[in-house]
Amino acid sequence: DGGITQSPKYLFRKEGQNVTLSCEQNLNHDAMYWYRQDPGQGLRLIYYSQIVNDFQKGDIAEGYSVSREKKESFPLTVTSAQKNPTAFYLCATTWGPSNSGNTIYFGEGSWLTVV
Amino acid sequence: DAKTTQPPSMDCAEGRAANLPCNHSTISGNEYVYWYRQIHSQGPQYIIHGLKNNETNEMASLIITEDRKSSTLILPHATLRDTAVYYCIVRDSGLGFQKLVFGTGTRLLVSP
């Protein structure tokens, strides 16, 4: 089936550790996004990428890093510099320019908890 | 950046129509309006999108004002399973990238 796969679904991080959340898509979409969602809150943009080997900071990029070495993959690393990483993380993809009206697809999300 | 504004919460009786408003006064001519909903701790689900004309699909209808500064999502016969947070999204291309800017979302509670 085509779609977006996020893994792991649940992840626990110890203080001072870096962790990486995986986002893989087989939709052949150009653009990929990472969002953070805190309980009861909306989605906030962390990073986004329109093309391989290129990405841009979103509104809350501090303490996070990404790479886009392949079109299909956009992993998010939560570094030890992120002081409050406990949240729900969502990956999304789309293709084409913003005026083409194409649908945005979301993964099922990953829960990260600091222990 | 194109921004959206939604009421934080709304109530609706089961079987009645739910009308969810969204303001997007800074939308540009080629930007689409999207609606998604999110049930607790799941990925957002696509509902509908439109540019300037009203749109309808099996889930909902989207009414966009003539000046495109606001829109309304209509769930014609709300069920208990429609209880969710509904997001109105405008595709933002101000920087040449497809930055997706989310509104605050409306928490819809459908009651028996």
mmCIF file of C-alpha atoms in Angstrom:
data_model
loop_
_atom_site.group_PDB
_atom_site.id
_atom_site.type_symbol
_atom_site.label_atom_id
_atom_site.label_comp_id
_atom_site.label_asym_id
_atom_site.label_seq_id
_atom_site.Cartn_x
_atom_site.Cartn_y
_atom_site.Cartn_z
ATOM 1 C CA ASP A 1 0.000 0.000 0.000
ATOM 2 C CA GLY A 2 1.166 3.534 -0.682
ATOM 3 C CA GLY A 3 1.553 5.822 2.222
ATOM 4 C CA ILE A 4 3.685 7.255 4.982
ATOM 5 C CA THR A 5 5.286 5.121 7.642
ATOM 6 C CA GLN A 6 6.482 6.606 10.888
ATOM 7 C CA SER A 7 8.489 4.610 13.366
ATOM 8 C CA PRO A 8 8.657 3.884 16.151
ATOM 9 C CA LYS A 9 5.130 4.537 17.363
ATOM 10 C CA TYR A 10 6.365 4.959 20.933
ATOM 11 C CA LEU A 11 9.862 5.962 22.004
ATOM 12 C CA PHE A 12 11.402 6.710 25.371
ATOM 13 C CA ARG A 13 14.461 8.902 25.694
ATOM 14 C CA LYS A 14 16.756 9.353 28.604
ATOM 15 C CA GLU A 15 18.009 12.785 29.523
ATOM 16 C CA GLY A 16 20.966 13.798 27.346
ATOM 17 C CA GLN A 17 20.321 11.273 24.610
ATOM 18 C CA ASN A 18 19.727 11.930 20.948
ATOM 19 C CA VAL A 19 16.928 9.963 19.300
ATOM 20 C CA THR A 20 15.856 9.683 15.682
ATOM 21 C CA LEU A 21 12.312 9.345 14.410
ATOM 22 C CA SER A 22 11.862 7.747 11.031
ATOM 23 C CA CYS A 23 9.533 8.907 8.263
ATOM 24 C CA GLU A 24 9.389 6.929 5.032
ATOM 25 C CA GLN A 25 7.036 7.476 2.089
ATOM 26 C CA ASN A 26 6.417 5.574 -1.131
ATOM 27 C CA LEU A 27 4.132 8.192 -2.648
ATOM 28 C CA ASN A 28 6.911 9.784 -4.728
ATOM 29 C CA HIS A 29 6.135 13.116 -3.084
ATOM 30 C CA ASP A 30 8.638 15.931 -3.238
ATOM 31 C CA ALA A 31 7.811 17.811 -0.042
ATOM 32 C CA MET A 32 8.055 16.375 3.449
ATOM 33 C CA TYR A 33 7.330 17.975 6.839
ATOM 34 C CA TRP A 34 7.776 17.370 10.538
ATOM 35 C CA TYR A 35 5.328 18.711 13.089
ATOM 36 C CA ARG A 36 5.238 18.629 16.847
ATOM 37 C CA GLN A 37 2.011 18.441 18.809
ATOM 38 C CA ASP A 38 1.764 18.921 22.560
ATOM 39 C CA PRO A 39 -1.272 17.588 24.434
ATOM 40 C CA GLY A 40 -4.359 19.640 23.674
ATOM 41 C CA GLN A 41 -2.450 21.887 21.302
ATOM 42 C CA GLY A 42 -2.256 22.400 17.546
ATOM 43 C CA LEU A 43 0.529 21.387 15.199
ATOM 44 C CA ARG A 44 3.757 23.362 15.072
ATOM 45 C CA LEU A 45 6.176 23.092 12.177
ATOM 46 C CA ILE A 46 9.696 21.892 12.989
ATOM 47 C CA TYR A 47 11.363 21.393 9.596
ATOM 48 C CA TYR A 48 10.303 20.955 5.993
ATOM 49 C CA SER A 49 11.951 19.873 2.778
ATOM 50 C CA GLN A 50 10.868 20.435 -0.779
ATOM 51 C CA ILE A 51 13.604 18.480 -2.499
ATOM 52 C CA VAL A 52 16.410 16.057 -1.781
ATOM 53 C CA ASN A 53 19.420 17.557 0.014
ATOM 54 C CA ASP A 54 17.495 20.695 0.896
ATOM 55 C CA PHE A 55 15.445 21.571 3.969
ATOM 56 C CA GLN A 56 14.270 24.620 5.848
ATOM 57 C CA LYS A 57 13.666 25.432 9.480
ATOM 58 C CA GLY A 58 10.107 25.784 10.591
ATOM 59 C CA ASP A 59 8.828 27.691 13.574
ATOM 60 C CA ILE A 60 10.379 25.547 16.330
ATOM 61 C CA ALA A 61 13.571 24.038 14.850
ATOM 62 C CA GLU A 62 15.829 24.573 17.873
ATOM 63 C CA GLY A 63 17.013 21.291 19.320
ATOM 64 C CA TYR A 64 16.086 19.291 16.228
ATOM 65 C CA SER A 65 17.937 18.249 13.085
ATOM 66 C CA VAL A 66 16.898 16.578 9.841
ATOM 67 C CA SER A 67 18.384 15.160 6.662
ATOM 68 C CA ARG A 68 16.962 14.502 3.210
ATOM 69 C CA GLU A 69 19.432 12.206 1.477
ATOM 70 C CA LYS A 70 16.700 10.295 -0.322
ATOM 71 C CA LYS A 71 13.343 11.406 -1.671
ATOM 72 C CA GLU A 72 11.600 8.690 0.313
ATOM 73 C CA SER A 73 13.084 9.468 3.709
ATOM 74 C CA PHE A 74 13.073 12.450 6.064
ATOM 75 C CA PRO A 75 14.346 11.406 9.516
ATOM 76 C CA LEU A 76 14.068 13.749 12.484
ATOM 77 C CA THR A 77 16.683 13.724 15.225
ATOM 78 C CA VAL A 78 15.694 15.094 18.593
ATOM 79 C CA THR A 79 18.936 16.217 20.169
ATOM 80 C CA SER A 80 19.861 16.697 23.810
ATOM 81 C CA ALA A 81 19.575 20.438 23.177
ATOM 82 C CA GLN A 82 15.792 20.072 22.982
ATOM 83 C CA LYS A 83 14.866 20.693 26.589
ATOM 84 C CA ASN A 84 11.255 19.591 26.473
ATOM 85 C CA PRO A 85 10.967 16.920 23.799
ATOM 86 C CA THR A 86 8.019 14.978 25.193
ATOM 87 C CA ALA A 87 5.363 15.322 22.492
ATOM 88 C CA PHE A 88 3.548 13.696 19.582
ATOM 89 C CA TYR A 89 5.469 14.008 16.299
ATOM 90 C CA LEU A 90 3.797 13.941 12.903
ATOM 91 C CA CYS A 91 5.323 13.576 9.453
ATOM 92 C CA ALA A 92 3.492 14.820 6.360
ATOM 93 C CA THR A 93 4.095 14.813 2.604
ATOM 94 C CA THR A 94 2.747 16.450 -0.517
ATOM 95 C CA TRP A 95 3.816 17.059 -4.104
ATOM 96 C CA GLY A 96 3.750 19.894 -6.539
ATOM 97 C CA PRO A 97 3.459 23.630 -5.978
ATOM 98 C CA SER A 98 1.077 25.049 -3.426
ATOM 99 C CA ASN A 99 -1.377 26.275 -6.052
ATOM 100 C CA SER A 100 -1.976 22.850 -7.515
ATOM 101 C CA GLY A 101 -4.514 21.824 -4.891
ATOM 102 C CA ASN A 102 -2.916 18.468 -4.178
ATOM 103 C CA THR A 103 -3.727 16.638 -0.969
ATOM 104 C CA ILE A 104 -1.431 16.572 2.034
ATOM 105 C CA TYR A 105 -0.833 13.177 3.591
ATOM 106 C CA PHE A 106 0.014 12.505 7.226
ATOM 107 C CA GLY A 107 1.638 9.612 8.981
ATOM 108 C CA GLU A 108 0.142 8.107 12.121
ATOM 109 C CA GLY A 109 2.595 9.848 14.395
ATOM 110 C CA SER A 110 5.244 8.949 16.952
ATOM 111 C CA TRP A 111 5.047 9.490 20.697
ATOM 112 C CA LEU A 112 8.297 10.560 22.335
ATOM 113 C CA THR A 113 8.602 10.557 26.115
ATOM 114 C CA VAL A 114 11.591 11.631 28.170
ATOM 115 C CA VAL A 115 12.238 9.406 31.155
ATOM 116 C CA ASP B 1 2.499 34.164 6.098
ATOM 117 C CA ALA B 2 -1.042 33.154 5.398
ATOM 118 C CA LYS B 3 -2.771 32.469 8.715
ATOM 119 C CA THR B 4 -6.078 30.964 9.706
ATOM 120 C CA THR B 5 -8.320 31.668 12.683
ATOM 121 C CA GLN B 6 -10.890 29.233 14.047
ATOM 122 C CA PRO B 7 -13.094 29.152 17.142
ATOM 123 C CA PRO B 8 -11.539 26.909 19.799
ATOM 124 C CA SER B 9 -14.615 24.747 20.313
ATOM 125 C CA MET B 10 -18.111 24.036 19.062
ATOM 126 C CA ASP B 11 -20.966 21.742 20.035
ATOM 127 C CA CYS B 12 -23.414 19.984 17.771
ATOM 128 C CA ALA B 13 -26.326 17.620 18.344
ATOM 129 C CA GLU B 14 -26.151 14.253 16.656
ATOM 130 C CA GLY B 15 -27.977 14.287 13.319
ATOM 131 C CA ARG B 16 -27.792 18.036 12.935
ATOM 132 C CA ALA B 17 -25.506 19.945 10.594
ATOM 133 C CA ALA B 18 -22.183 21.136 11.981
ATOM 134 C CA ASN B 19 -20.914 24.391 10.500
ATOM 135 C CA LEU B 20 -17.264 25.115 11.273
ATOM 136 C CA PRO B 21 -15.961 28.571 10.295
ATOM 137 C CA CYS B 22 -12.437 29.621 9.368
ATOM 138 C CA ASN B 23 -10.996 33.056 8.672
ATOM 139 C CA HIS B 24 -8.067 33.373 6.249
ATOM 140 C CA SER B 25 -8.070 37.048 5.379
ATOM 141 C CA THR B 26 -4.475 37.099 4.041
ATOM 142 C CA ILE B 27 -4.949 34.264 1.579
ATOM 143 C CA SER B 28 -3.496 34.912 -1.876
ATOM 144 C CA GLY B 29 -5.176 34.203 -5.183
ATOM 145 C CA ASN B 30 -3.608 30.827 -5.916
ATOM 146 C CA GLU B 31 -3.710 29.354 -2.442
ATOM 147 C CA TYR B 32 -6.056 26.537 -1.567
ATOM 148 C CA VAL B 33 -7.989 26.045 1.637
ATOM 149 C CA TYR B 34 -7.778 22.575 3.167
ATOM 150 C CA TRP B 35 -9.712 20.991 5.991
ATOM 151 C CA TYR B 36 -8.413 18.138 8.095
ATOM 152 C CA ARG B 37 -9.603 16.530 11.271
ATOM 153 C CA GLN B 38 -7.709 14.750 13.994
ATOM 154 C CA ILE B 39 -9.040 12.188 16.389
ATOM 155 C CA HIS B 40 -7.053 11.892 19.567
ATOM 156 C CA SER B 41 -3.431 10.864 19.016
ATOM 157 C CA GLN B 42 -3.864 9.909 15.390
ATOM 158 C CA GLY B 43 -2.565 11.488 12.199
ATOM 159 C CA PRO B 44 -4.846 14.157 10.712
ATOM 160 C CA GLN B 45 -7.386 12.904 8.191
ATOM 161 C CA TYR B 46 -8.067 14.773 4.959
ATOM 162 C CA ILE B 47 -11.647 16.023 4.559
ATOM 163 C CA ILE B 48 -11.893 18.428 1.645
ATOM 164 C CA HIS B 49 -10.129 21.315 -0.081
ATOM 165 C CA GLY B 50 -11.057 24.143 -2.449
ATOM 166 C CA LEU B 51 -9.842 27.238 -4.244
ATOM 167 C CA LYS B 52 -12.815 29.516 -4.876
ATOM 168 C CA ASN B 53 -15.811 27.397 -5.771
ATOM 169 C CA ASN B 54 -17.902 25.507 -3.263
ATOM 170 C CA GLU B 55 -16.948 21.853 -3.009
ATOM 171 C CA THR B 56 -18.762 18.742 -1.836
ATOM 172 C CA ASN B 57 -17.672 15.168 -1.285
ATOM 173 C CA GLU B 58 -18.960 12.184 0.644
ATOM 174 C CA MET B 59 -17.719 13.583 3.930
ATOM 175 C CA ALA B 60 -18.524 17.281 3.848
ATOM 176 C CA SER B 61 -19.177 20.494 1.965
ATOM 177 C CA LEU B 62 -16.874 23.495 1.788
ATOM 178 C CA ILE B 63 -18.298 26.958 1.297
ATOM 179 C CA ILE B 64 -15.787 29.691 0.413
ATOM 180 C CA THR B 65 -16.849 33.327 0.432
ATOM 181 C CA GLU B 66 -16.556 35.293 -2.776
ATOM 182 C CA ASP B 67 -13.676 37.375 -1.427
ATOM 183 C CA ARG B 68 -12.008 34.124 -0.226
ATOM 184 C CA LYS B 69 -11.307 35.604 3.184
ATOM 185 C CA SER B 70 -13.276 32.967 5.018
ATOM 186 C CA SER B 71 -14.763 29.532 4.580
ATOM 187 C CA THR B 72 -17.150 27.144 6.322
ATOM 188 C CA LEU B 73 -16.899 23.392 6.582
ATOM 189 C CA ILE B 74 -20.304 21.740 6.753
ATOM 190 C CA LEU B 75 -20.883 18.236 8.098
ATOM 191 C CA PRO B 76 -24.496 17.761 6.996
ATOM 192 C CA HIS B 77 -25.555 15.094 9.501
ATOM 193 C CA ALA B 78 -23.064 14.962 12.345
ATOM 194 C CA THR B 79 -22.514 11.649 14.121
ATOM 195 C CA LEU B 80 -20.738 10.867 17.383
ATOM 196 C CA ARG B 81 -17.745 9.692 15.354
ATOM 197 C CA ASP B 82 -17.332 13.213 13.977
ATOM 198 C CA THR B 83 -16.127 14.372 17.387
ATOM 199 C CA ALA B 84 -12.584 15.556 16.663
ATOM 200 C CA VAL B 85 -10.373 18.593 16.258
ATOM 201 C CA TYR B 86 -10.876 20.223 12.862
ATOM 202 C CA TYR B 87 -8.059 22.156 11.236
ATOM 203 C CA CYS B 88 -8.365 24.738 8.505
ATOM 204 C CA ILE B 89 -5.108 25.033 6.550
ATOM 205 C CA VAL B 90 -3.911 27.444 3.889
ATOM 206 C CA ARG B 91 -1.027 26.485 1.660
ATOM 207 C CA ASP B 92 1.635 29.118 2.237
ATOM 208 C CA SER B 93 4.075 29.711 -0.606
ATOM 209 C CA GLY B 94 5.334 33.116 0.526
ATOM 210 C CA LEU B 95 8.937 31.926 0.715
ATOM 211 C CA GLY B 96 8.820 29.824 -2.406
ATOM 212 C CA PHE B 97 8.450 26.688 -0.311
ATOM 213 C CA GLN B 98 5.306 24.816 0.510
ATOM 214 C CA LYS B 99 5.146 25.765 4.130
ATOM 215 C CA LEU B 100 2.031 24.316 5.706
ATOM 216 C CA VAL B 101 0.626 26.643 8.326
ATOM 217 C CA PHE B 102 -1.985 25.216 10.666
ATOM 218 C CA GLY B 103 -4.692 27.173 12.409
ATOM 219 C CA THR B 104 -5.583 26.687 16.035
ATOM 220 C CA GLY B 105 -8.199 24.101 15.241
ATOM 221 C CA THR B 106 -11.791 23.757 16.414
ATOM 222 C CA ARG B 107 -12.673 21.011 18.867
ATOM 223 C CA LEU B 108 -16.087 19.739 17.743
ATOM 224 C CA LEU B 109 -18.130 17.801 20.263
ATOM 225 C CA VAL B 110 -21.101 15.924 18.864
ATOM 226 C CA SER B 111 -23.572 14.928 21.570
ATOM 227 C CA PRO B 112 -26.466 12.445 21.519
#
